[in-house]
């Protein structure tokens, strides 16, 4: 740590206590708007992994036995904490992730929906009952928590994605270990404080900071029963393969390449406005960002003119500046990779209608900024189309109409989100029933389901059966029991309809 002169150390929370752990590996944490190191995060070693799992295991049983009403009360109290400390948490997110403050507030709001769903846990955990399936025999089912479950999360939503997981895992009676992204780790510590202040017993929510060592330690630990992962596809595949091989239940959400289709009958002003926000919001670092526009030939020039004007109007500045629409990307390496992908596309014949390469912000020359970029004439073999760019780059492909658009969407290996802009209910219905994609927007560019539905993509965007949060999370974090019971009747006390035993 002395090498950087930074004094802030972001540590773990194990058994309710903040701790730097025993491992001595560290990683720099940056403010992407300045390029300066602001803290160091500790990286767990095996002893830290063993300690956090042991503390979670020690807390799990008592929490599983805690009455539903008391668990729900903690959820309600956590909801109050999250609301009261939203501004503080948003500032922490912006400082390490770079997104604009309003967007940081927005991600907390989407997480809050899951907390509110989890407040209804007594209702959600009601089982089923069949009376008198045979003479004197009843059958009923109920669900029990799994024990210790882990959540491994990406950098792009340091509050929302942990909140997709933790409230549901905890409300269903599990002890939850969060392994946040090492690139923006501090939000996890605020969440831990809020859980503690909400009355959650020590060890039921833990934070393990780290890199792949921490991840692999959790995936292979015999006392971890289930793993929820959100991140890139390559790591999602690894997580799914490793954790299932170690007997765990796994949901592993991966990357994306989300297409928005604009048909000739669409409201072009509406489409251009929404596509701009969906492509450049959070600097394109959203798994549901629109990165490809498939535009009907006949309206392509008219839409591109609108997109160009809208992209040029995006104000790029640090996320903490209230006038900013778009902050920096997460690292210098991400900035360089995005610019390289744009360069390759342009060198390959694509036309940059708006070119965000080399974008600088006065007073923040060291920041990791990339300006909004709109590329026309991209072919599907270019990296700009073939890879998830995860930056503020919108690629435009011209199509004949709906049929060709659906073919392109379905040929893509990812299947997270897609959107259709149209005035035709018929086209909308054909689209929603034909695409191999998990989440679909009709005149809605980023169709992230509300907290009482579940979120998940298809194909290379999700490995495992279960989507996150909502009703599917109740099932993911519990396992069912079915009881078939017979209570033979005592003749002395037997009851018959229509008459008493005495008469
Ligand atoms: P990432 O895959 O690099 O990291 C995700 C997590 O995995 C982090 O906690 C990280 O520490 C860990 N990790 C990284 N490399 C690892 C390795 N080799 N072995 C084991 N663990 C490893 O993802 P990221 O860059 O933080 O996040 C961006 C990615 O996440 C994008 O691909 C984005 O689409 C995806 N994402 C998907 C969704 C979704 O819902 N499908 C949501 C948000 C983000």
Tab-separated table of C-alpha atoms and ligand atoms in Angstrom, residues 152-157 161 164 179-183 210-213 215-216 219 229-233 235-236 238-239 253-256 286-288 388 390 416 439 455 457 461 468, ligand 1:
chain	number	residue	atom	x	y	z
A	152	UNK	CA	-20.401	-13.311	-7.131
A	153	UNK	CA	-21.072	-9.992	-8.822
A	154	UNK	CA	-19.745	-7.772	-11.644
A	155	UNK	CA	-18.428	-4.217	-11.520
A	156	UNK	CA	-21.200	-2.600	-13.508
A	157	UNK	CA	-23.935	-2.647	-10.842
A	161	UNK	CA	-26.757	-6.993	-8.658
A	164	UNK	CA	-30.822	-9.062	-6.942
A	179	UNK	CA	-17.983	-11.598	-3.415
A	180	UNK	CA	-18.204	-8.179	-5.088
A	181	UNK	CA	-16.159	-6.963	-8.034
A	182	UNK	CA	-12.655	-5.968	-6.958
A	183	UNK	CA	-12.949	-2.934	-9.246
A	210	UNK	CA	-11.138	-10.765	-3.858
A	211	UNK	CA	-10.394	-11.955	-7.338
A	212	UNK	CA	-10.523	-15.363	-8.999
A	213	UNK	CA	-8.894	-16.970	-5.957
A	215	UNK	CA	-14.302	-17.095	-6.585
A	216	UNK	CA	-12.698	-20.481	-7.086
A	219	UNK	CA	-17.062	-22.610	-6.047
A	229	UNK	CA	-23.047	-15.429	-10.472
A	230	UNK	CA	-23.393	-12.399	-12.728
A	231	UNK	CA	-20.539	-11.376	-15.017
A	232	UNK	CA	-18.985	-12.102	-18.384
A	233	UNK	CA	-19.822	-15.216	-20.375
A	235	UNK	CA	-16.377	-16.574	-16.374
A	236	UNK	CA	-20.055	-17.590	-16.162
A	238	UNK	CA	-16.315	-21.492	-15.706
A	239	UNK	CA	-18.453	-20.812	-12.629
A	253	UNK	CA	-25.620	-15.015	-15.825
A	254	UNK	CA	-23.245	-14.002	-18.596
A	255	UNK	CA	-22.665	-11.270	-21.129
A	256	UNK	CA	-24.894	-9.903	-23.827
A	286	UNK	CA	-24.957	-2.426	-18.813
A	287	UNK	CA	-25.720	-6.037	-19.585
A	288	UNK	CA	-29.002	-4.778	-21.050
A	388	UNK	CA	-19.787	-7.471	-26.352
A	390	UNK	CA	-19.344	-2.903	-23.036
A	416	UNK	CA	-30.186	-11.483	-22.851
A	439	UNK	CA	-36.218	-10.413	-21.981
A	455	UNK	CA	-34.507	-11.694	-14.698
A	457	UNK	CA	-31.352	-14.359	-20.575
A	461	UNK	CA	-26.340	-15.082	-21.407
A	468	UNK	CA	-32.518	-14.269	-10.651
B	1	LIG	P1	-16.229	-10.413	-14.941
B	1	LIG	O1	-16.720	-11.703	-15.498
B	1	LIG	O2	-14.878	-9.960	-15.301
B	1	LIG	O3	-16.285	-10.442	-13.330
B	1	LIG	C1	-17.420	-10.880	-12.642
B	1	LIG	C2	-16.970	-11.502	-11.323
B	1	LIG	O4	-16.178	-12.649	-11.598
B	1	LIG	C3	-16.137	-10.570	-10.466
B	1	LIG	O5	-16.551	-10.692	-9.136
B	1	LIG	C4	-14.717	-11.061	-10.689
B	1	LIG	O6	-13.910	-10.901	-9.541
B	1	LIG	C5	-14.887	-12.523	-10.996
B	1	LIG	N1	-13.912	-13.038	-11.957
B	1	LIG	C6	-13.336	-12.365	-12.982
B	1	LIG	N2	-12.523	-13.174	-13.674
B	1	LIG	C7	-12.568	-14.383	-13.087
B	1	LIG	C8	-11.951	-15.627	-13.348
B	1	LIG	N3	-11.124	-15.792	-14.369
B	1	LIG	N4	-12.251	-16.671	-12.538
B	1	LIG	C9	-13.108	-16.533	-11.513
B	1	LIG	N5	-13.717	-15.358	-11.216
B	1	LIG	C10	-13.454	-14.298	-11.990
B	1	LIG	O7	-17.341	-9.323	-15.337
B	1	LIG	P2	-17.249	-7.743	-15.136
B	1	LIG	O8	-16.290	-7.195	-16.144
B	1	LIG	O9	-17.092	-7.396	-13.728
B	1	LIG	O10	-18.734	-7.330	-15.549
B	1	LIG	C11	-19.133	-7.106	-16.862
B	1	LIG	C12	-19.749	-8.347	-17.474
B	1	LIG	O11	-20.857	-8.764	-16.682
B	1	LIG	C13	-20.326	-8.087	-18.853
B	1	LIG	O12	-20.035	-9.191	-19.667
B	1	LIG	C14	-21.812	-7.968	-18.601
B	1	LIG	O13	-22.643	-8.267	-19.699
B	1	LIG	C15	-21.990	-8.956	-17.517
B	1	LIG	N6	-23.223	-8.708	-16.790
B	1	LIG	C16	-24.270	-9.557	-17.021
B	1	LIG	C17	-25.469	-9.322	-16.399
B	1	LIG	C18	-26.631	-10.216	-16.650
B	1	LIG	O14	-27.623	-10.054	-15.979
B	1	LIG	N7	-26.557	-11.165	-17.551
B	1	LIG	C19	-25.615	-8.247	-15.516
B	1	LIG	C20	-24.518	-7.410	-15.278
B	1	LIG	C21	-23.316	-7.662	-15.932
